[in-house]
Coordinates of C-alpha atoms in Angstrom, one line a residue:
Chain A
M1 CA 0.0 -0.1 0.0
L2 CA 2.7 2.8 -1.3
F3 CA 1.3 6.5 -0.2
T4 CA 1.3 7.3 -4.0
S5 CA -1.2 4.2 -4.9
L6 CA -4.9 4.3 -4.6
T7 CA -5.2 1.0 -2.6
F8 CA -3.8 4.3 0.6
L9 CA -6.3 7.0 -1.1
A10 CA -8.8 5.0 -0.7
F11 CA -7.0 3.6 3.3
F12 CA -6.9 7.0 4.5
T13 CA -10.1 8.3 3.2
V14 CA -11.5 6.1 5.3
F15 CA -9.2 6.6 8.4
F16 CA -9.4 10.9 8.6
I17 CA -13.5 10.8 7.7
C18 CA -13.8 8.1 11.2
Y19 CA -10.9 9.3 13.0
W20 CA -12.2 12.5 13.6
L21 CA -15.9 11.8 13.2
I22 CA -16.6 9.0 15.3
F23 CA -13.4 8.6 17.4
T24 CA -12.9 11.6 19.2
T25 CA -11.8 10.0 22.9
V26 CA -8.1 10.0 23.8
R27 CA -8.3 5.9 24.5
A28 CA -10.2 5.3 20.8
Q29 CA -8.0 8.0 18.9
N30 CA -5.1 6.3 19.8
L31 CA -6.7 2.7 19.5
F32 CA -8.2 3.0 16.6
L33 CA -4.8 4.8 15.9
L34 CA -3.4 1.6 16.2
I35 CA -5.9 -1.0 14.6
S36 CA -5.5 1.3 11.7
S37 CA -1.3 1.1 11.1
C38 CA -1.5 -3.0 11.9
I39 CA -4.4 -3.0 9.0
F40 CA -1.5 -0.7 6.9
Y41 CA 1.7 -2.9 7.4
G42 CA -0.8 -6.1 7.1
W43 CA -1.1 -5.0 3.6
F44 CA 2.3 -5.4 3.1
S45 CA 3.0 -9.1 5.7
W46 CA 0.4 -10.4 7.6
P47 CA 2.7 -12.4 9.1
F48 CA 5.6 -9.8 9.9
L49 CA 2.7 -8.0 11.7
L50 CA 3.2 -10.4 13.8
L51 CA 6.8 -9.9 14.1
L52 CA 6.1 -6.3 15.0
L53 CA 3.6 -6.5 17.6
G54 CA 6.1 -8.4 18.9
S55 CA 8.4 -7.0 19.6
S56 CA 6.3 -3.5 20.2
A57 CA 4.9 -5.9 23.8
F58 CA 8.6 -6.7 24.8
N59 CA 10.3 -3.2 24.8
Y60 CA 6.8 -2.3 26.4
W61 CA 7.6 -4.5 28.8
L62 CA 11.3 -3.9 29.0
G63 CA 10.9 -0.3 29.9
I64 CA 8.7 -1.1 32.4
G65 CA 11.4 -3.5 34.0
I66 CA 14.4 -1.2 33.7
G67 CA 12.4 2.3 34.9
H68 CA 10.9 0.6 37.7
T69 CA 14.3 -1.1 39.2
K70 CA 16.2 0.7 41.4
D71 CA 19.6 -2.0 40.9
E72 CA 21.7 -0.7 38.6
K73 CA 22.9 -4.6 37.6
R74 CA 19.3 -5.3 36.8
R75 CA 18.4 -2.1 34.8
R76 CA 22.0 -2.7 32.7
L77 CA 20.8 -6.6 32.6
L78 CA 17.9 -5.8 30.9
L79 CA 19.0 -2.9 28.4
W80 CA 21.0 -5.2 26.6
I81 CA 18.4 -7.9 26.4
G82 CA 16.2 -5.3 24.3
L83 CA 19.7 -3.8 22.3
F84 CA 20.7 -7.8 21.8
Q85 CA 16.0 -8.6 21.3
G86 CA 16.6 -5.6 18.8
I87 CA 20.3 -6.1 16.9
G88 CA 20.0 -9.5 16.6
C89 CA 16.5 -9.3 14.1
L90 CA 18.0 -6.7 12.2
F91 CA 21.4 -9.3 12.1
I92 CA 19.1 -12.3 11.5
F93 CA 17.4 -10.4 8.5
K94 CA 19.2 -7.8 6.8
Y95 CA 22.5 -9.0 8.0
Y96 CA 23.3 -12.8 8.2
N97 CA 23.4 -13.8 4.9
F98 CA 26.2 -11.3 4.2
F99 CA 28.1 -12.1 6.4
A100 CA 27.3 -15.3 5.7
Q101 CA 28.9 -14.7 2.5
S102 CA 31.7 -13.0 2.7
A103 CA 32.5 -15.9 5.7
G104 CA 33.0 -18.1 2.5
A105 CA 34.3 -16.4 0.3
T106 CA 37.5 -15.1 2.0
F107 CA 38.0 -19.0 3.5
H108 CA 36.9 -20.8 0.6
F109 CA 33.7 -23.2 1.6
R110 CA 30.3 -22.8 0.2
P111 CA 28.0 -21.2 1.8
D112 CA 24.9 -22.4 1.0
A113 CA 23.6 -25.0 4.1
F114 CA 24.1 -21.9 6.2
L115 CA 22.2 -19.2 4.3
L116 CA 18.3 -18.5 5.9
H117 CA 15.7 -18.1 3.2
V118 CA 14.2 -14.7 5.0
I119 CA 13.5 -11.4 3.4
L120 CA 13.3 -8.7 5.1
P121 CA 10.9 -7.3 7.2
L122 CA 9.1 -3.7 5.9
G123 CA 10.2 -1.0 7.7
I124 CA 12.2 -3.4 10.7
S125 CA 15.7 -0.8 10.6
F126 CA 12.4 1.6 11.5
Y127 CA 10.9 0.6 13.7
T128 CA 13.7 -1.3 15.7
F129 CA 15.7 1.8 16.2
R130 CA 12.3 3.2 18.1
T131 CA 12.2 0.4 20.4
L132 CA 15.8 0.6 21.2
S133 CA 15.6 5.2 21.8
Y134 CA 12.8 4.3 23.9
I135 CA 14.6 1.5 26.2
L136 CA 17.9 3.8 25.8
D137 CA 15.9 7.1 26.9
I138 CA 14.6 5.0 30.5
Y139 CA 17.8 3.8 30.7
N140 CA 19.3 6.8 30.9
E141 CA 16.6 8.5 32.8
K142 CA 15.2 10.7 30.6
L143 CA 12.3 9.5 29.7
A144 CA 9.6 7.7 32.3
P145 CA 8.5 4.4 30.7
T146 CA 4.8 4.4 29.6
N147 CA 1.8 2.4 31.2
N148 CA -0.3 2.8 28.4
W149 CA 1.0 0.0 26.4
V150 CA -1.9 1.6 22.8
S151 CA 0.6 4.6 22.9
F152 CA 3.8 2.7 23.1
F153 CA 2.6 0.2 20.4
T154 CA 1.5 3.5 18.4
Y155 CA 4.4 5.3 18.6
V156 CA 6.1 1.9 17.5
S157 CA 3.3 0.7 14.6
F158 CA 2.7 4.6 13.9
F159 CA 1.8 3.6 9.8
P160 CA 2.5 7.6 8.0
C161 CA 6.1 6.6 9.6
L162 CA 6.4 3.4 9.7
I163 CA 7.6 2.3 6.5
S164 CA 10.9 4.7 6.1
G165 CA 10.7 7.5 8.9
P166 CA 10.9 9.9 10.3
I167 CA 12.7 7.8 12.9
D168 CA 10.9 9.7 16.4
K169 CA 12.0 10.5 19.3
P170 CA 9.4 8.9 22.3
G171 CA 9.7 11.7 24.9
A172 CA 8.0 13.9 22.0
F173 CA 5.3 11.8 20.6
L174 CA 4.0 10.0 23.6
L175 CA 3.5 13.0 24.9
Q176 CA 0.9 14.1 22.7
L177 CA -0.9 10.8 22.6
K178 CA -1.2 11.8 25.7
N179 CA -4.7 13.8 24.9
A180 CA -7.8 14.2 22.3
R181 CA -6.5 15.7 19.3
R182 CA -8.9 18.7 17.6
F183 CA -9.2 18.9 14.2
N184 CA -7.9 22.1 13.1
G185 CA -8.0 23.7 9.6
E186 CA -4.7 25.0 8.9
Q187 CA -2.8 22.1 10.9
A188 CA -4.5 19.4 7.9
A189 CA -4.0 22.2 5.6
D190 CA -0.7 22.6 6.0
G191 CA -0.1 18.6 6.1
L192 CA -2.4 18.6 2.7
H193 CA 0.5 21.2 1.0
Q194 CA 3.0 18.9 2.3
I195 CA 1.4 15.8 0.8
I196 CA 1.5 18.0 -2.5
W197 CA 4.7 18.6 -2.5
G198 CA 5.8 14.7 -1.6
L199 CA 4.1 13.8 -4.5
F200 CA 5.6 16.0 -6.5
K201 CA 9.2 15.8 -6.6
K202 CA 8.5 11.7 -5.8
L203 CA 6.2 10.7 -8.9
V204 CA 7.2 13.9 -11.2
V205 CA 11.2 14.6 -10.3
A206 CA 12.3 10.9 -8.7
D207 CA 10.1 8.8 -10.6
N208 CA 11.7 10.6 -14.4
C209 CA 15.0 10.3 -12.8
A210 CA 15.0 6.9 -12.1
L211 CA 14.6 6.1 -16.0
L212 CA 16.7 7.7 -16.7
T213 CA 19.7 7.0 -14.0
Q214 CA 18.7 3.1 -14.3
N215 CA 20.2 3.8 -17.9
V216 CA 23.2 5.2 -17.2
F217 CA 24.5 2.7 -14.1
D218 CA 22.9 -0.7 -16.5
H219 CA 25.5 0.9 -19.8
Y220 CA 27.9 3.1 -17.9
K221 CA 30.7 0.7 -19.7
T222 CA 29.4 2.2 -22.8
M223 CA 29.2 5.6 -22.2
P224 CA 31.6 8.8 -22.1
A225 CA 32.5 10.3 -18.7
G226 CA 29.9 13.5 -19.6
S227 CA 26.7 10.9 -19.6
L228 CA 28.3 9.1 -16.5
L229 CA 28.6 12.6 -14.3
F230 CA 25.3 13.3 -15.6
G231 CA 23.8 9.8 -14.3
A232 CA 26.0 10.9 -10.9
F233 CA 24.1 14.5 -11.0
L234 CA 20.4 12.3 -11.2
A235 CA 21.3 10.1 -8.2
I236 CA 21.7 11.9 -6.2
I237 CA 18.2 13.8 -7.3
Q238 CA 16.1 10.5 -7.9
L239 CA 17.2 9.7 -4.3
Y240 CA 16.9 13.4 -2.9
A241 CA 13.8 13.7 -4.5
D242 CA 12.0 9.8 -3.9
F243 CA 13.5 9.7 0.3
S244 CA 12.1 14.2 1.1
G245 CA 9.5 12.9 -1.3
Y246 CA 8.0 10.2 1.1
S247 CA 9.4 12.1 4.4
D248 CA 6.6 15.0 3.6
M249 CA 3.8 12.9 2.4
A250 CA 4.7 11.1 6.3
I251 CA 5.1 14.0 7.7
G252 CA 2.5 15.7 5.8
L253 CA 0.0 12.6 6.7
S254 CA 1.0 13.4 10.6
K255 CA -0.2 17.3 10.6
M256 CA -3.9 15.4 8.8
I257 CA -4.0 13.5 11.8
G258 CA -3.3 15.8 14.2
L259 CA -0.1 15.4 14.8
E260 CA 3.4 16.7 14.9
V261 CA 6.6 14.2 14.2
T262 CA 9.9 15.6 13.5
R263 CA 11.4 16.8 10.3
N264 CA 13.6 14.4 8.2
F265 CA 15.0 17.4 4.9
N266 CA 16.3 20.6 5.6
Y267 CA 17.2 21.0 1.4
P268 CA 20.9 19.4 1.7
F269 CA 21.7 20.9 -1.0
F270 CA 22.1 24.4 0.0
A271 CA 24.9 23.0 3.2
Q272 CA 28.3 24.7 2.9
N273 CA 30.0 21.8 4.0
I274 CA 29.9 18.2 4.9
A275 CA 29.1 18.2 9.1
D276 CA 25.7 20.4 7.4
Y277 CA 25.2 18.6 4.9
W278 CA 24.7 16.1 7.8
R279 CA 21.8 18.4 9.5
R280 CA 19.9 18.5 6.7
W281 CA 19.7 15.8 5.7
H282 CA 18.0 12.2 6.8
I283 CA 17.8 14.1 10.0
S284 CA 16.1 11.5 12.1
L285 CA 18.5 8.9 12.0
T286 CA 21.5 10.7 12.0
A287 CA 20.3 12.8 15.5
W288 CA 20.1 8.8 16.8
F289 CA 23.3 7.6 15.8
T290 CA 24.7 10.7 17.0
E291 CA 23.5 10.3 20.3
Y292 CA 23.0 6.7 20.7
V293 CA 26.1 6.1 19.1
F294 CA 28.5 9.0 18.6
M295 CA 28.4 10.4 21.1
P296 CA 29.9 7.4 24.1
L297 CA 32.1 6.6 21.9
A298 CA 33.4 10.2 21.4
G299 CA 33.4 10.1 25.7
R300 CA 35.3 7.5 25.5
F301 CA 37.4 8.9 23.1
R302 CA 38.0 12.1 24.4
N303 CA 41.6 11.8 25.9
Y304 CA 42.3 10.7 22.3
G305 CA 41.8 15.2 21.9
K306 CA 40.5 15.4 17.7
G307 CA 42.0 11.9 16.6
G308 CA 39.4 10.5 18.7
L309 CA 37.0 13.1 17.9
I310 CA 38.1 11.9 14.1
G311 CA 37.6 8.1 15.4
A312 CA 34.2 8.3 16.8
I313 CA 32.5 10.4 13.9
I314 CA 34.8 7.2 11.6
I315 CA 32.9 4.6 13.7
D316 CA 29.6 6.6 13.8
F317 CA 29.2 6.1 9.7
A318 CA 30.8 3.7 9.1
I319 CA 27.9 2.4 11.6
I320 CA 25.7 4.5 9.4
G321 CA 26.6 3.6 6.2
I322 CA 26.1 0.0 6.9
W323 CA 22.5 0.1 8.8
H324 CA 21.4 0.7 5.1
G325 CA 22.2 -2.8 3.9
A326 CA 24.4 -5.4 3.5
N327 CA 26.6 -4.7 1.1
F328 CA 30.6 -3.1 1.0
T329 CA 29.0 0.1 -0.5
F330 CA 27.3 0.9 1.5
L331 CA 30.7 0.2 4.6
L332 CA 32.3 2.5 1.7
F333 CA 29.7 5.5 1.5
G334 CA 29.9 6.1 5.6
L335 CA 33.4 4.9 5.7
L336 CA 33.7 8.2 3.3
N337 CA 31.5 10.8 4.2
G338 CA 33.0 9.8 7.9
C339 CA 36.8 10.7 6.9
Y340 CA 34.7 14.2 5.1
Y341 CA 35.3 15.8 8.5
I342 CA 38.8 14.9 9.3
P343 CA 39.3 19.1 7.7
L344 CA 35.8 20.2 9.3
I345 CA 37.7 19.0 12.5
L346 CA 42.0 19.6 12.2
R347 CA 40.6 23.6 11.3
G348 CA 38.2 23.7 14.3
K349 CA 35.1 24.9 12.3
L350 CA 32.5 21.3 13.2
N351 CA 30.9 24.1 16.0
K352 CA 30.5 27.2 13.0
K353 CA 27.4 26.6 11.1
P354 CA 28.5 29.1 7.7
P355 CA 26.4 32.7 7.2
T356 CA 24.0 32.0 5.0
S357 CA 22.1 34.5 2.9
K358 CA 18.4 35.3 3.6
G359 CA 18.0 37.1 0.4
L360 CA 17.1 35.4 -2.8
L361 CA 21.2 35.7 -4.7
P362 CA 22.9 33.4 -2.6
G363 CA 26.6 34.9 -1.4
F364 CA 29.2 34.5 -3.6
R365 CA 31.7 32.6 -1.0
E366 CA 27.7 30.1 0.4
L367 CA 27.1 29.3 -3.0
V368 CA 31.2 28.2 -3.7
N369 CA 30.5 25.9 -0.2
M370 CA 27.2 24.3 -1.6
A371 CA 28.7 24.0 -5.1
G372 CA 31.7 22.1 -3.4
T373 CA 29.1 19.9 -1.3
F374 CA 27.6 19.3 -3.2
L375 CA 29.6 17.8 -6.2
L376 CA 31.6 16.2 -3.0
V377 CA 27.9 14.3 -2.2
M378 CA 27.3 13.8 -5.4
L379 CA 30.4 11.7 -6.4
T380 CA 29.7 10.1 -3.9
V381 CA 26.4 8.8 -4.3
V382 CA 28.1 6.5 -6.6
V383 CA 29.1 4.7 -4.5
F384 CA 25.3 4.4 -2.0
R385 CA 23.7 3.4 -6.2
A386 CA 26.3 0.4 -7.8
D387 CA 26.2 -2.5 -6.5
S388 CA 29.6 -4.0 -5.8
V389 CA 32.8 -1.2 -5.4
T390 CA 34.2 -2.4 -7.7
Q391 CA 31.6 -1.2 -10.2
A392 CA 31.3 1.9 -8.0
L393 CA 35.6 2.7 -8.5
D394 CA 35.2 2.0 -12.2
Y395 CA 32.5 4.2 -12.6
L396 CA 34.3 7.3 -11.2
R397 CA 37.7 5.8 -12.7
R398 CA 35.7 6.5 -16.5
L399 CA 34.1 9.4 -14.5
L400 CA 37.1 11.3 -13.7
S401 CA 38.8 11.0 -17.6
P402 CA 39.5 13.8 -20.0
T403 CA 36.1 12.9 -21.7
I404 CA 34.5 14.4 -19.1
L405 CA 33.8 17.9 -21.5
S406 CA 33.2 16.7 -24.7
G407 CA 28.6 16.2 -23.5
F408 CA 27.1 13.7 -23.4
W409 CA 24.3 11.6 -24.4
I410 CA 21.6 8.9 -23.2
S411 CA 20.0 6.6 -25.0
E412 CA 16.2 7.7 -23.6
H413 CA 15.5 11.0 -24.3
A414 CA 12.0 11.2 -23.9
N415 CA 11.6 12.4 -20.8
I416 CA 15.5 14.6 -19.8
Y417 CA 12.9 17.2 -20.9
I418 CA 10.4 16.9 -18.2
T419 CA 13.0 15.8 -16.2
L420 CA 15.0 18.6 -16.2
A421 CA 11.3 21.0 -15.7
G422 CA 10.8 18.9 -13.2
I423 CA 14.3 19.6 -11.4
F424 CA 14.5 23.1 -12.2
V425 CA 10.5 23.8 -10.4
L426 CA 12.2 21.4 -6.8
F427 CA 15.4 24.0 -6.4
A428 CA 13.6 27.5 -7.3
F429 CA 10.8 25.8 -5.0
E430 CA 13.3 25.0 -2.5
W431 CA 16.1 27.7 -3.0
V432 CA 13.1 30.7 -2.8
Q433 CA 10.9 29.0 0.7
R434 CA 14.1 27.4 2.4
D435 CA 13.7 29.3 5.8
K436 CA 9.9 27.2 5.6
A437 CA 9.3 23.4 7.4
H438 CA 8.5 23.2 3.4
P439 CA 8.4 24.6 0.4
L440 CA 5.2 24.8 -0.3
Q441 CA 4.1 27.6 3.2
L442 CA 3.1 30.5 0.8
D443 CA 1.8 32.7 3.8
R444 CA 4.0 35.2 2.6
I445 CA 1.9 35.5 -0.5
S446 CA -1.2 37.2 0.6
G447 CA -3.6 36.4 -1.7
A448 CA -5.7 33.5 -1.7
P449 CA -6.2 33.4 -5.7
L450 CA -2.4 33.3 -6.3
R451 CA -1.6 30.3 -3.4
A452 CA -4.7 28.4 -5.1
A453 CA -3.1 28.7 -8.3
I454 CA 1.1 28.0 -7.1
Y455 CA -0.8 24.5 -5.7
Y456 CA -2.7 23.6 -8.4
S457 CA -0.1 24.5 -11.0
I458 CA 1.9 21.8 -9.2
I459 CA -0.8 20.2 -8.6
L460 CA -1.4 19.8 -12.7
F461 CA 2.4 19.4 -13.4
T462 CA 2.2 15.9 -11.3
L463 CA -0.5 15.4 -13.2
L464 CA 0.5 15.4 -16.3
C465 CA 4.3 14.5 -15.8
C466 CA 4.1 12.1 -13.7
A467 CA 6.8 9.2 -15.1
S468 CA 4.8 6.6 -16.9
A469 CA 6.7 4.0 -14.4
T470 CA 6.4 4.3 -10.6
N471 CA 8.9 2.8 -8.3
E472 CA 9.1 1.7 -4.5
F473 CA 10.4 4.4 -2.3
I474 CA 14.1 3.1 -2.1
Y475 CA 14.2 3.5 1.2
F476 CA 11.3 0.8 1.4
K477 CA 14.3 -1.9 0.9
F478 CA 16.5 -0.6 4.0
Chain B
M1 CA 31.6 28.9 43.6
D2 CA 28.0 29.5 42.9
Q3 CA 25.2 28.0 41.2
N4 CA 24.1 31.8 39.4
E5 CA 28.6 31.9 38.7
I6 CA 28.7 28.3 37.6
L7 CA 25.9 29.4 35.2
A8 CA 27.7 32.5 34.2
T9 CA 30.8 31.1 33.4
I10 CA 29.2 28.3 31.0
T11 CA 27.3 30.4 29.0
D12 CA 31.0 32.3 28.0
V13 CA 32.0 28.5 27.1
F14 CA 28.6 28.4 25.1
R15 CA 29.0 31.1 23.2
D16 CA 33.0 30.9 22.6
A17 CA 32.4 27.4 21.8
L18 CA 29.4 27.9 19.6
D19 CA 31.0 30.6 18.3
D20 CA 27.3 33.5 18.9
E21 CA 28.0 35.9 21.4
K22 CA 24.0 36.3 21.9
I23 CA 23.5 33.5 23.9
I24 CA 21.8 33.7 27.3
L25 CA 20.9 30.1 28.8
A26 CA 18.6 29.9 31.7
R27 CA 18.4 26.4 33.9
E28 CA 15.4 25.3 32.1
T29 CA 17.3 26.3 28.2
T30 CA 17.2 23.5 27.0
A31 CA 19.8 22.1 23.1
A32 CA 16.3 23.2 21.8
D33 CA 16.7 26.7 22.6
V34 CA 20.2 27.8 21.2
D35 CA 21.0 27.4 17.6
N36 CA 23.2 25.0 16.7
W37 CA 23.4 22.6 19.9
D38 CA 22.3 19.9 18.9
S39 CA 23.7 16.5 19.5
L40 CA 27.1 17.2 17.7
T41 CA 28.4 19.9 19.1
H42 CA 26.8 19.0 23.4
F43 CA 29.7 16.9 22.9
Q44 CA 32.1 19.8 22.4
L45 CA 30.1 21.6 24.5
V46 CA 31.0 18.7 27.4
V47 CA 34.5 18.6 27.0
A48 CA 34.6 22.4 27.1
V49 CA 33.6 22.6 30.0
E50 CA 35.4 20.7 31.4
R51 CA 38.7 22.1 30.8
K52 CA 37.1 24.9 31.4
F53 CA 36.0 23.7 35.6
S54 CA 38.8 21.3 35.5
I55 CA 36.7 18.8 36.5
R56 CA 35.2 15.6 34.3
F57 CA 31.5 14.0 33.7
N58 CA 31.8 9.8 32.4
S59 CA 29.2 9.4 29.9
Q60 CA 26.1 8.3 32.2
E61 CA 26.5 12.0 33.9
F62 CA 26.0 14.0 30.4
L63 CA 23.7 12.2 28.4
R64 CA 21.0 12.1 31.0
W65 CA 20.9 15.9 31.1
K66 CA 17.4 16.9 30.2
N67 CA 18.6 20.8 30.3
V68 CA 20.8 23.4 31.7
G69 CA 20.0 22.9 35.6
E70 CA 20.8 19.7 35.3
M71 CA 24.6 20.3 34.1
V72 CA 25.1 23.4 36.6
D73 CA 23.5 20.8 39.4
S74 CA 26.7 18.0 37.9
I75 CA 30.0 20.9 37.7
S76 CA 28.2 22.3 40.9
A77 CA 28.5 19.0 43.1
K78 CA 31.7 18.0 41.6
L79 CA 32.9 21.2 43.2
N80 CA 31.5 21.4 46.2
P81 CA 31.6 17.8 46.8

């Protein structure tokens, strides 16, 4: 049940009407939200719904155990049991076969007998991080355990964010579930506008880019360097439009339900250095890792000064890379991003956010910084996108060759102009509206007809120019 | 050193580390109230505070602070055991 499908439209319409018209008490709203989330997830896979509910029940019980125990040893034991369960599930479903195959290749044995025939449960990386966050926050005494199982299960399985985030912290989310939501027309309209923007990014930009990038990555050996550069450009735009489009829809749907969830993207292509970029890209995941992995590591390494800080960042990013999937490409992607922090740390610039312009045009230095950062993340996304490290390095070697300036050709011309028009609209709206939570917050425009004209233009553009084939969201497979 | 002096000193540390002279800290201030105070800069603020007061926190302590007031209490407890 993709957000872009008619099935989801029907599901959400029925949900929306019942939620606001029939279920008006906090208990009824939360229970209805939980049941709807189970139906949403069960639509993808009923057996994996049991895993989701089992994991929720186990961590609910652990949370109460950790929160109500004074004995530090017992608290720590319960925490470790929770970490073992969450990370263990991720390992079995996501990484076990990769390790078995890698061990087979290294030690020259056939791994077939050791492989598990399992498929990855949808959204497991995201909901597991919610349960881990919950028990870690209770252990760190930042959060009291909830005694309301419906609220906790709703936090873990909240359907707009279940499959691909954002990964909300439990404290802020559970607090919102304590009171009944009252329909707020302004909030719902804002949510709807954000969904429209998310659909535009997904259907026009990401899906049109997908047709072209697939072609480039499939035939990169026969293409000139200019085409490979263009392919890398489209790949980073596709990844951004796909994932941030999904996030916009998730946040917009949440607003329509009367709940605020955490922001996941903050115009990352306007970042001026790599630290700035990662503060703007997949914010909820980066913040999760910074709090639960980087900070404890940095604490342990702090006697080693800047070297310790660099070590903590690189390990943190290596794990972020591996979080995306069991492939050496993701590990390399993470390591590279960690290494990009080294100049910032050595120059003492990690804490300092570069000055940004408020006007229509960026300053010269800002423009140079943005272009440099974009180029770096664009080349790195080749590693993220490639099937293997060998393919990534081969692609980059061919890209960084003298033919890079000799122009480009891409065999499938049909949607290039629509794709480029979509990318232009994306960048133009995001630049002008970069101080807003999303680009369709048009409160600066006082005339309602003009605002409506802009909304309908985006809808029309989406309907007319959406790609012929829609793809599953990229982050579903993580 | 009393709690007000500690608060004034850590305000200076924050201003210096985050390069922002406009920062004003109160006991109730949280990371959400200060521009640039995020999880990445939090650790470096901790190290800067440790250096300023010549003290050392364990990771349990600085992971548990919910606001500036709890940070001030931790510093005070170490300075006045």
